[in-house]
Short mmCIF file of C-alpha atoms in Angstrom, two decimals:
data_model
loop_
_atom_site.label_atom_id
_atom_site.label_comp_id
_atom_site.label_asym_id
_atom_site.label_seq_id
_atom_site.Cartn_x
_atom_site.Cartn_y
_atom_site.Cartn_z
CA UNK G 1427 -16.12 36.40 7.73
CA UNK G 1428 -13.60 33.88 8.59
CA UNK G 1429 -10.20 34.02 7.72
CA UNK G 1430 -7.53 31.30 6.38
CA UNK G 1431 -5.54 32.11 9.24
CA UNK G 1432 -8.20 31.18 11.59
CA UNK G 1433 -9.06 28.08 10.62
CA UNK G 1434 -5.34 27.19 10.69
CA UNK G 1435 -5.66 27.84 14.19
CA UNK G 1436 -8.75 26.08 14.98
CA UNK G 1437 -7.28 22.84 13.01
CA UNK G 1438 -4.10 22.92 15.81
CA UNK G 1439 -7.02 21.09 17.86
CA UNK G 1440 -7.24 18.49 15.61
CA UNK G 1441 -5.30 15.95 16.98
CA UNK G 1442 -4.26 12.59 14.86
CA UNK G 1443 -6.47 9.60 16.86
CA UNK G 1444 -3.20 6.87 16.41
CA UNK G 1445 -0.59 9.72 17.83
CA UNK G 1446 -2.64 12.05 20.10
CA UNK G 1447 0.01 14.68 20.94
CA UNK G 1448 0.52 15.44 16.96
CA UNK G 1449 -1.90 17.67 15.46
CA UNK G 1450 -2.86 17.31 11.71
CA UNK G 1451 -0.67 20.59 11.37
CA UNK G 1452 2.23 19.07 12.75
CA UNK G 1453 1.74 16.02 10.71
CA UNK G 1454 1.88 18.42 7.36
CA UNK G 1455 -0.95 16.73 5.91
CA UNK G 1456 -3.18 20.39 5.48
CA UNK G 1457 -2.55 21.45 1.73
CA UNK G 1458 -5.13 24.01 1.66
CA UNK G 1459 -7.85 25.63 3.03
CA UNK G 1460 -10.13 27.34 0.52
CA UNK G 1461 -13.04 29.67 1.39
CA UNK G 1462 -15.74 30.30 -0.76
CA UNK G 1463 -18.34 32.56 0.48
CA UNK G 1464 -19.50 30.55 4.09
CA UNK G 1465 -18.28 27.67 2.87
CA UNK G 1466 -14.74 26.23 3.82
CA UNK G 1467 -12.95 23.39 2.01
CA UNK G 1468 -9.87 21.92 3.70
CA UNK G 1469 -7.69 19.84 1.44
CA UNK G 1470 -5.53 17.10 3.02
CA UNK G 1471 -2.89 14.77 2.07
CA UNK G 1472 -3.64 10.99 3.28
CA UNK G 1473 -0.31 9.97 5.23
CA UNK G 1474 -0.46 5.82 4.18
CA UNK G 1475 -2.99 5.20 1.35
CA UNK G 1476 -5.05 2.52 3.82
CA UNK G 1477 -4.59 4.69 7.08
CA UNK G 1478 -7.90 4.40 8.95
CA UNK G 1479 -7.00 7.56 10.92
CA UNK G 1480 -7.57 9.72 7.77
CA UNK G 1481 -11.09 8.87 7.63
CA UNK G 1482 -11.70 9.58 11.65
CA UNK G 1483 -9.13 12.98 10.92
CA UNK G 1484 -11.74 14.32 8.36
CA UNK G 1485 -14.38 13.92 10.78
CA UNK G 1486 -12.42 15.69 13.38
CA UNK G 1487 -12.20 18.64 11.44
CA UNK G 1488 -15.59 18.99 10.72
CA UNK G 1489 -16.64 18.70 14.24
CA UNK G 1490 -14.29 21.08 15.25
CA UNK G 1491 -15.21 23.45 12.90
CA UNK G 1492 -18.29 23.06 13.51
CA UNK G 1493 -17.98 23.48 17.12
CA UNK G 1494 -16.91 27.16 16.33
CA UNK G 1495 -19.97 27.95 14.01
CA UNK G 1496 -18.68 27.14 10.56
CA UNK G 1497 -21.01 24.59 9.24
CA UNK G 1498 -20.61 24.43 5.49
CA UNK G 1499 -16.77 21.90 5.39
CA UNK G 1500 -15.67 19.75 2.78
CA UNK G 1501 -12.74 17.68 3.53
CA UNK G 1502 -11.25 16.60 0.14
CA UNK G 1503 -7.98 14.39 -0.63
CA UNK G 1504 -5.12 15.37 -2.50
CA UNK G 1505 -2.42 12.69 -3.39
CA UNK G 1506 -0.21 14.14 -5.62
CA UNK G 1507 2.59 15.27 -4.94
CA UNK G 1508 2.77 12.37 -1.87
CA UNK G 1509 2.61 12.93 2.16
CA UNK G 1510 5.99 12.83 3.16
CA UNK G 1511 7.23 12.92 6.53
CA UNK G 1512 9.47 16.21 5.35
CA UNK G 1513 6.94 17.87 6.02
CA UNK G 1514 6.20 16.88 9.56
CA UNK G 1515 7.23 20.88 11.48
CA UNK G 1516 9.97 20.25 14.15
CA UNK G 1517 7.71 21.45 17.17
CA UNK G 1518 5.77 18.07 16.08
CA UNK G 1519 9.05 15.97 15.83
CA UNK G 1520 9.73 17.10 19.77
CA UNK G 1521 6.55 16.31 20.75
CA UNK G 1522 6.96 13.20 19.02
CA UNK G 1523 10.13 12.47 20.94
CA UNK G 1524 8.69 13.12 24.41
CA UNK G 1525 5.53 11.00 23.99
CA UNK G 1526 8.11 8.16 23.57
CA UNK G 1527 8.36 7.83 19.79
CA UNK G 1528 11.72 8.28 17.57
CA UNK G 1529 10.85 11.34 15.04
CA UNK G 1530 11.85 10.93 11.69
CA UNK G 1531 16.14 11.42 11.73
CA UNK G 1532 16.18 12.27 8.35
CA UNK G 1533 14.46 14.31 4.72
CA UNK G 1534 14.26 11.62 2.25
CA UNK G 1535 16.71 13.38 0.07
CA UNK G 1536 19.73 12.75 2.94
CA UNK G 1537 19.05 8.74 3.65
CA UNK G 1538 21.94 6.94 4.63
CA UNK G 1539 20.18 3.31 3.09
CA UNK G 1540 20.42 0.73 5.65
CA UNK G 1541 22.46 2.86 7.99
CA UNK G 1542 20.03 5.25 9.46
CA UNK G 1543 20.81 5.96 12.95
CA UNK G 1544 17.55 6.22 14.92
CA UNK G 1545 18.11 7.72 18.74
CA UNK G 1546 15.79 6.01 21.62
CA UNK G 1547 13.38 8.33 22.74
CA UNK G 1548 13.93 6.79 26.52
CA UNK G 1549 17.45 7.32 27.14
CA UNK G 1550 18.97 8.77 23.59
CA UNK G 1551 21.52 6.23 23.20
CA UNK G 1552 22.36 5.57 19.26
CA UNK G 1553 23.03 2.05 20.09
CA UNK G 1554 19.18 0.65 19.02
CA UNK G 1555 18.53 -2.09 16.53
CA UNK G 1556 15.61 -2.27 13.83
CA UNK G 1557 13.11 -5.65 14.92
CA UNK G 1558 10.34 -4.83 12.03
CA UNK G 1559 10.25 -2.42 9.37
CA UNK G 1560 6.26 -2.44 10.34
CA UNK G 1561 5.28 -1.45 13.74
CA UNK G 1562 2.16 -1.08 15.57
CA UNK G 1563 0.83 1.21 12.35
CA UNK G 1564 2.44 1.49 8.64
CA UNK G 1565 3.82 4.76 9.29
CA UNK G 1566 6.01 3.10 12.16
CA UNK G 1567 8.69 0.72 12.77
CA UNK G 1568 9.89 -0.89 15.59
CA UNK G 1569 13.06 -0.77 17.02
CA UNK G 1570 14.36 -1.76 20.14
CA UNK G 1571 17.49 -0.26 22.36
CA UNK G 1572 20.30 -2.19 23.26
CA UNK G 1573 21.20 0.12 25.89
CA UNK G 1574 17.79 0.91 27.77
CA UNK G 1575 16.72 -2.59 26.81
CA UNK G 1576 13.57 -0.99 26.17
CA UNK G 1577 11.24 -1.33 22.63
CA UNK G 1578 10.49 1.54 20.43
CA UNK G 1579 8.32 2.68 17.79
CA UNK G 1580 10.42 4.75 14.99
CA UNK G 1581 8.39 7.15 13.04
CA UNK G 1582 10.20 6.39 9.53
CA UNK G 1583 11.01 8.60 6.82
CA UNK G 1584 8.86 8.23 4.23
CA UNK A 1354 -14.72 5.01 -20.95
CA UNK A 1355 -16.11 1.76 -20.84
CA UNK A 1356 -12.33 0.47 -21.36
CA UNK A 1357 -10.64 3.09 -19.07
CA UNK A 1358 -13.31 1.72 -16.28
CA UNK A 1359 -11.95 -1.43 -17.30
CA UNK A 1360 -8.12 -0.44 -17.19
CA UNK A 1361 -8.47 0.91 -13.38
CA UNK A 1362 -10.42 -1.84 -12.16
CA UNK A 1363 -7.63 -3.84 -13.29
CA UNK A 1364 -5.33 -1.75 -11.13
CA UNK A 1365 -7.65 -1.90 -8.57
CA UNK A 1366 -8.11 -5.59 -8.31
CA UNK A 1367 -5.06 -6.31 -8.25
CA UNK A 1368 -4.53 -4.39 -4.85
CA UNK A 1369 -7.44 -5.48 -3.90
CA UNK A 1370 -7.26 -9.05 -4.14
CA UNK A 1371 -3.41 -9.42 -3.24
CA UNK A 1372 -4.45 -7.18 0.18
CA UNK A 1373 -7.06 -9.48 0.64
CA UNK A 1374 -4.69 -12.97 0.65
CA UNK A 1375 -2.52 -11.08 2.69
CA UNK A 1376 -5.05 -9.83 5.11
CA UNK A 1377 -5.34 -13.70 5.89
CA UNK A 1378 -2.41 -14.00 7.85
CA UNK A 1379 -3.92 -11.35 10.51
CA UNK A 1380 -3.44 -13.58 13.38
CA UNK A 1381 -1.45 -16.28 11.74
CA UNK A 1382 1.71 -14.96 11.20
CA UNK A 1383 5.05 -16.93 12.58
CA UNK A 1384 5.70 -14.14 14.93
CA UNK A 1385 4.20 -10.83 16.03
CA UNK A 1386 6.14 -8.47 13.98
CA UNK A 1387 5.52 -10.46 10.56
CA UNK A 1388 1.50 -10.69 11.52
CA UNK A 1389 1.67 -7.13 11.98
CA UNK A 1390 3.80 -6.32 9.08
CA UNK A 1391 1.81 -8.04 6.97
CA UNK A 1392 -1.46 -6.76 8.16
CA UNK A 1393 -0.24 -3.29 7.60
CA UNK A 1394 0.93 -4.58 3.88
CA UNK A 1395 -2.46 -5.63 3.40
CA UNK A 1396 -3.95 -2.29 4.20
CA UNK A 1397 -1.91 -0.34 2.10
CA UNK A 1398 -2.82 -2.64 -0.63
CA UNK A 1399 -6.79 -2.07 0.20
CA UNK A 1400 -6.16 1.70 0.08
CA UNK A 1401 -4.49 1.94 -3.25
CA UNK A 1402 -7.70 -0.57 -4.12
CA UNK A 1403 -9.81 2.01 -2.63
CA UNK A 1404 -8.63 4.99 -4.13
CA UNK A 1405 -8.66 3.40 -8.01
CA UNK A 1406 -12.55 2.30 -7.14
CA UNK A 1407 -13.47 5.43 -5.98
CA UNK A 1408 -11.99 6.95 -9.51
CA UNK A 1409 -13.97 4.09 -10.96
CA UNK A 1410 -17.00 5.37 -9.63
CA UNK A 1411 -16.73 9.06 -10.11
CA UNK A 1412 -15.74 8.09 -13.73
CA UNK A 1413 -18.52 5.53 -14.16
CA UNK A 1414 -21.24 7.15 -11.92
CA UNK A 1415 -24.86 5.46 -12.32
CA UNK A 1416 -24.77 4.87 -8.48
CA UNK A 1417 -21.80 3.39 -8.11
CA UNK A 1418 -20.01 3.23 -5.18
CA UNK A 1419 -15.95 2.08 -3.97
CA UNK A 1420 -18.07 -0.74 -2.72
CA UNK A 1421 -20.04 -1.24 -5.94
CA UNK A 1422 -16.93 -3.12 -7.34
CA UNK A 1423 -15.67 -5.17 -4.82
CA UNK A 1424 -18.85 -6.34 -3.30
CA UNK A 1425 -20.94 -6.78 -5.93
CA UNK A 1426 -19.06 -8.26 -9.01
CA UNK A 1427 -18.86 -11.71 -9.92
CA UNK A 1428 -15.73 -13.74 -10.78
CA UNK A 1429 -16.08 -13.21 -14.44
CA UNK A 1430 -15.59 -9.93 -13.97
CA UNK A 1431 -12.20 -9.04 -12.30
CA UNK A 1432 -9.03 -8.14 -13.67
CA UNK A 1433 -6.78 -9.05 -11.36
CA UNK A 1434 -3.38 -11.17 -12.95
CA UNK A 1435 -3.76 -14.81 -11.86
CA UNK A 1436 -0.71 -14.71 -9.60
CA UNK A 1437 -2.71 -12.38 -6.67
CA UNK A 1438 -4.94 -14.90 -6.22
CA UNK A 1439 -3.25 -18.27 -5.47
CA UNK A 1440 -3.76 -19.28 -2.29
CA UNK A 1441 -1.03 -18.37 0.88
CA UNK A 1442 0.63 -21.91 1.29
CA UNK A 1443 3.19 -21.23 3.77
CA UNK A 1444 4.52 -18.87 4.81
CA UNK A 1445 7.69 -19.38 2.01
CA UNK A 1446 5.12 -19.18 -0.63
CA UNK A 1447 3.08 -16.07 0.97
CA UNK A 1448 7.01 -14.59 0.61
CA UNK A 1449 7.52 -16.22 -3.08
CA UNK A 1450 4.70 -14.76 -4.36
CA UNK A 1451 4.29 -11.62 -2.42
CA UNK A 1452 8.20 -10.85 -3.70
CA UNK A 1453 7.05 -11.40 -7.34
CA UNK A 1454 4.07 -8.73 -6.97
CA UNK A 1455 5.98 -6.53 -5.11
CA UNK A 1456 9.26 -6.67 -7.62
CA UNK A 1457 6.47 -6.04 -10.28
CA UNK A 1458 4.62 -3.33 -9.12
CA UNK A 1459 7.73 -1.89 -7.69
CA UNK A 1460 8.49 -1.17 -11.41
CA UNK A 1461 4.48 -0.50 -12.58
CA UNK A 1462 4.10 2.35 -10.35
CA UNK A 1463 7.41 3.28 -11.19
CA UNK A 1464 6.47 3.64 -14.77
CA UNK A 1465 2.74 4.47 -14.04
CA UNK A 1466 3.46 7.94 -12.86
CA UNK A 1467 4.24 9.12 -16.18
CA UNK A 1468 0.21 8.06 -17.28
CA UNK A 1469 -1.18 10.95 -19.19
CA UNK A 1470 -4.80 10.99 -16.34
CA UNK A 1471 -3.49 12.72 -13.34
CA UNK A 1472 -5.42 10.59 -10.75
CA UNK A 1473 -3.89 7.32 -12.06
CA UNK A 1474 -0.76 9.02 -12.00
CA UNK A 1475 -1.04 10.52 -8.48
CA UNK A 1476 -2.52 7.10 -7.31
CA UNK A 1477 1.01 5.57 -8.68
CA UNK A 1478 3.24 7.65 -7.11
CA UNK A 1479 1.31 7.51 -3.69
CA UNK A 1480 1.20 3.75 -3.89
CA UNK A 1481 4.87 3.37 -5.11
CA UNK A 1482 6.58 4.65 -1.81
CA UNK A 1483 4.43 2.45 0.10
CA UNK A 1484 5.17 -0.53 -2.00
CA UNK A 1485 8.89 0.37 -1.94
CA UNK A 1486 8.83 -1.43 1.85
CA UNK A 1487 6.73 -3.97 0.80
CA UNK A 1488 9.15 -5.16 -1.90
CA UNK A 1489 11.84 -4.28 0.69
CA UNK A 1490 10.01 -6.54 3.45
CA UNK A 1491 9.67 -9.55 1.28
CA UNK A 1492 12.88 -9.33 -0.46
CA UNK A 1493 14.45 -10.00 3.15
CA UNK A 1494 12.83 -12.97 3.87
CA UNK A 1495 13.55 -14.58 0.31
CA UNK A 1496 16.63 -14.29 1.58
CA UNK A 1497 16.98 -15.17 4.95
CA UNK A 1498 14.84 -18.31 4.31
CA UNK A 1499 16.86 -18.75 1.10
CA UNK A 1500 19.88 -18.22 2.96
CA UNK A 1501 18.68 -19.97 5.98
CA UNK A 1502 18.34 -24.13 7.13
CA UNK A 1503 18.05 -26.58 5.26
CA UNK A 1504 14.54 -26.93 5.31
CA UNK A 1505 13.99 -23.01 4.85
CA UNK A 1506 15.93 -22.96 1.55
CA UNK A 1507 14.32 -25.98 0.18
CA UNK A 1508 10.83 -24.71 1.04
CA UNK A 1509 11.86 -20.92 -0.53
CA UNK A 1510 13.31 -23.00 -3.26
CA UNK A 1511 9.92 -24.73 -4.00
CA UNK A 1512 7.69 -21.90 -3.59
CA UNK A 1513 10.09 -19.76 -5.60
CA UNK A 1514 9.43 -22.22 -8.70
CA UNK A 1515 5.91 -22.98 -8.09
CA UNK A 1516 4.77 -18.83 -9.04
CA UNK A 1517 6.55 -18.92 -11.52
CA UNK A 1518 4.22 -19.82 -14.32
CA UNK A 1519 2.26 -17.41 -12.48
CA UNK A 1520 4.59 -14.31 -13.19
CA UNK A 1521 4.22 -14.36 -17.62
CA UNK A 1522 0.95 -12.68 -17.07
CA UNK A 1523 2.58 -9.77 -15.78
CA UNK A 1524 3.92 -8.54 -18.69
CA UNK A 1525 1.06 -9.78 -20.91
CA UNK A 1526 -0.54 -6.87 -22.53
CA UNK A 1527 -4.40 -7.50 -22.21
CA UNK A 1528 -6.72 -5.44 -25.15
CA UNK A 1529 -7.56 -3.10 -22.85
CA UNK A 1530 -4.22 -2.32 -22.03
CA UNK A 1531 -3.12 -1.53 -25.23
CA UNK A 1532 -6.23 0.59 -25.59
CA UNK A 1533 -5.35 2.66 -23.08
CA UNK A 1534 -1.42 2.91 -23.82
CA UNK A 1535 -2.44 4.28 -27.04
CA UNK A 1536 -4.17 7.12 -25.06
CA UNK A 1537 -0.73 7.29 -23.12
CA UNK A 1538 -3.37 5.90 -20.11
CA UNK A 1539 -1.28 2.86 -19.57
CA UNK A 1540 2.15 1.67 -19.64
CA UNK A 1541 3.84 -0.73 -21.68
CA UNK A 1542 4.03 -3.75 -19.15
CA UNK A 1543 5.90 -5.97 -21.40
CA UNK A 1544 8.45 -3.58 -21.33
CA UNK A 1545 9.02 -4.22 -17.62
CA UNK A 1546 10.09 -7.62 -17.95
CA UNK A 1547 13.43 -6.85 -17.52
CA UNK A 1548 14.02 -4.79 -14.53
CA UNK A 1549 11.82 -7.40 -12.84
CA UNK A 1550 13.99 -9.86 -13.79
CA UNK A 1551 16.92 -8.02 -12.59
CA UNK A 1552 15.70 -7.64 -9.58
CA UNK A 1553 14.46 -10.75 -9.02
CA UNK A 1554 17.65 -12.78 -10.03
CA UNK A 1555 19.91 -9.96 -7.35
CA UNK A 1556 18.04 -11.18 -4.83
CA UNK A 1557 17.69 -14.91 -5.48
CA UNK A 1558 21.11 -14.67 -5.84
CA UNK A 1559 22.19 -13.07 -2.45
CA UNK A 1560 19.59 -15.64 -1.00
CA UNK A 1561 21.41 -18.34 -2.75
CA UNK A 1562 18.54 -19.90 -4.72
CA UNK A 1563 18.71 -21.02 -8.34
CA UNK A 1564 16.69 -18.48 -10.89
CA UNK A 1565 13.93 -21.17 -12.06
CA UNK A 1566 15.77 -20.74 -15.56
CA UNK A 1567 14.51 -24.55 -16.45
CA UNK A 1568 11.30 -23.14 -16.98
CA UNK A 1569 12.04 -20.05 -19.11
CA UNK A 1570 10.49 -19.81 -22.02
CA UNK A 1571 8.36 -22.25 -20.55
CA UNK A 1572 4.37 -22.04 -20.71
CA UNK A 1573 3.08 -19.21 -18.77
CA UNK A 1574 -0.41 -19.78 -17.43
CA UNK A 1575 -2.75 -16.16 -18.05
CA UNK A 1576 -6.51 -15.45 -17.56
CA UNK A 1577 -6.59 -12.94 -15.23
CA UNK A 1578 -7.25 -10.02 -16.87
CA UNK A 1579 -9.58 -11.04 -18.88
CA UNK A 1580 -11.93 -12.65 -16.18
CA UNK A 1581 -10.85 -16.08 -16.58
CA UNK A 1582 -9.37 -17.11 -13.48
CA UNK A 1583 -8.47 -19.92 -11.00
CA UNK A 1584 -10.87 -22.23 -8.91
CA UNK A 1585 -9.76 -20.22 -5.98
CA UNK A 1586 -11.07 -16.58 -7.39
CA UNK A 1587 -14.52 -17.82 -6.30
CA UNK A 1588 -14.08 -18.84 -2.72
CA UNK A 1589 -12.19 -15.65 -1.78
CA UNK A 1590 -15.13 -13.57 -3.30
CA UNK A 1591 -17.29 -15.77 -1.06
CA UNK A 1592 -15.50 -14.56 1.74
CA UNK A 1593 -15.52 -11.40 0.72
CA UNK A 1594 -18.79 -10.53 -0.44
CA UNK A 1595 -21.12 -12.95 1.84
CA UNK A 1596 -22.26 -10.55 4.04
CA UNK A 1597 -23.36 -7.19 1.21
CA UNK A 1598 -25.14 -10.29 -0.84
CA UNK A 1599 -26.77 -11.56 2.32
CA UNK A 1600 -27.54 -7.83 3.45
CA UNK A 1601 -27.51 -5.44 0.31
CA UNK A 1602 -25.74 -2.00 0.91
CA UNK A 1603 -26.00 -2.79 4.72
CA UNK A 1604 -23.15 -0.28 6.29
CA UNK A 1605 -22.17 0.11 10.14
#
């Protein structure tokens, strides 16, 4: 009989297909996981309503589970309450950083409005300036760094 | 249920339709970031679309599908408000109009959380931190093109007036909207009117453009969400469902 705990585990190796270094536990969007007899329901929070990663993260999990013998898995949605990027874990904020893309600076309940100070994840300066509140996915922006000269993609607190 | 059906495909179409208008400019836009911006606009208006047809369709059942709505309905048979259709113009009036949807449903969802069914509710407060940036996004360029040349404040200036006939039907409560706010389902839209207009005359004011006041109280042009819509409702649903009329229920 499989546990909770377990499955937690095997889901670390679900990685999110946009940003390969987080997994879908780092991201914070696993509400539940629910086991009923052999069969295993995982309940996830979609990060951007029309995120086309959610769709290719459901079937992730399945295959994963699946490639450790559990072959009964529903993967449901839950919106409410909303994904928010406070509940990203810091271990997936560093990892974040080092593949080259600003973590979230801030939980929504501390935004500074149009002052947030985002750090470049090249060479840390604070001296970087917002160029699109959209980036290369909804869940980014990008920013670039006077500094380093160099473009950025800013997870944003959402 | 025949009206709650009725009440989310409203919600749904609207989403739908103004993701769809936006989804035009994918490789169009005046620069990079603004193609991209917009495309990712567009696709978190075609989620919140997807996620009211997929309550549709649980609600409705019979066989229908998310796609059930959007592919296979005619004209005659959308909800969306009048104003998510018009066509894109320039890029001013993709901004105009995308700044009057976004002001509006800023405030909807707003309100919409409070609906007595939970999955409208939760679909509201999903969709409202998402359309928090969109309203943010095209509030900015109202005013920098407001605030900008010559030619960029006259062309705001135009497009600003020319949706505005469009914007009455927003807080036009249809039948089935009052249906459903009796069941606590639905909000009160007309009672939005004035934080929209708030909001709209702040930031027509910091982009220095006149509040098309000679029109108030003017004649508001409506249809929408009953079915009766413009000339251009038809060829975007040509677009849009050519290829599951040509191939029915094909998937890849």
């Amino acid at each position: 009989m499989i546990t909770k705990q377990e499955i937690a585990v095997l889901l670390e190796q679900v990685f999110d297909p946009e940003v390969p270094v987080l997994t879908v536990q780092d991201l914070g969007i696993v509400r539940d996981i629910i086991i009923v007899n052999d069969e295993v329901e995982i309940v996830i929070s979609p990060t951007y309503s029309g995120c086309p990663a959610m769709h290719m993260i459901a079937a992730q999990i399945k295959v994963e589970l699946l490639s450790h013998g559990i072959e009964k898995v529903k993967v449901t949605e839950q919106l409410s309450p909303a994904w928010t990027t406070d509940w990203m874990t810091e271990s997936g904020k560093q990892k974040l950083e080092l593949y080259g893309i600003a973590p979230p600076q801030y939980k929504l309940n501390k935004l500074p409005g149009d002052k947030e100070v985002v750090p470049c994840p090249q060479c840390k300066s604070t001296n970087t300036q917002l160029v699109s509140q959209y980036g290369s996915t909804a869940c980014k922006a990008l920013y670039k760094c006077n500094q380093c000269l160099e473009p950025f993609d800013y997870f944003k607190c959402h | 249920m025949k009206t709650l059906i009725d009440y989310i495909l409203h919600l749904a179409d609207n989403s739908f339709i103004n993701g769809h208008r936006l989804s035009e400019w994918c490789g169009h836009g005046p620069a990079l970031e603004v193609d991209m911006a917009l495309s990712n606009i567009s696709l978190d208006e075609l989620g919140a679309a997807r996620s009211f047809y997929q309550y549709a369709a649980s609600i409705e059942g019979n066989g229908k599908t998310e796609d059930s709505y959007p592919s296979f309905r005619d004209v005659r048979e959308f909800r969306n408000v009048l104003l998510v259709e018009l066509p894109n113009g320039n890029f001013a009036d993709t901004m105009a109009r995308s700044f009057y949807f976004d002001a509006f449903q800023f405030h909807f969802y707003t309100a919409l959380q409070q609906s007595s069914d939970k999955q409208i509710a939760a679909i509201a407060e999903k969709s409202l931190k998402e359309v928090t940036y969109h309203l943010k996004f095209s509030s900015e360029w109202v005013v920098r093109l407001g605030d900008g040349t010559d030619e960029s404040k006259q062309k705001m200036q135009t497009a600003i007036n020319q949706f505005w006939e469009y914007t009455g039907e927003l807080f036009s409560m249809s039948e089935t909207e009052q249906d459903m706010l009796k069941q606590g389902i639905a909000i009160d839209v007309s009672l939005l009117k004035d934080d929209w207009e708030k909001t709209v005359a702040d930031t027509l004011a910091e982009a220095t453009l006149r509040y098309p006041m000679h029109i108030e109280g003017g004649w508001f042009q409506s249809g929408g969400k009953t079915g009766i819509h413009t000339e251009y409702m038809g060829f975007i649903l040509a677009e849009v469902q050519y290829m599951q009329k040509t191939y029915p229920g094909c998937e890849w």
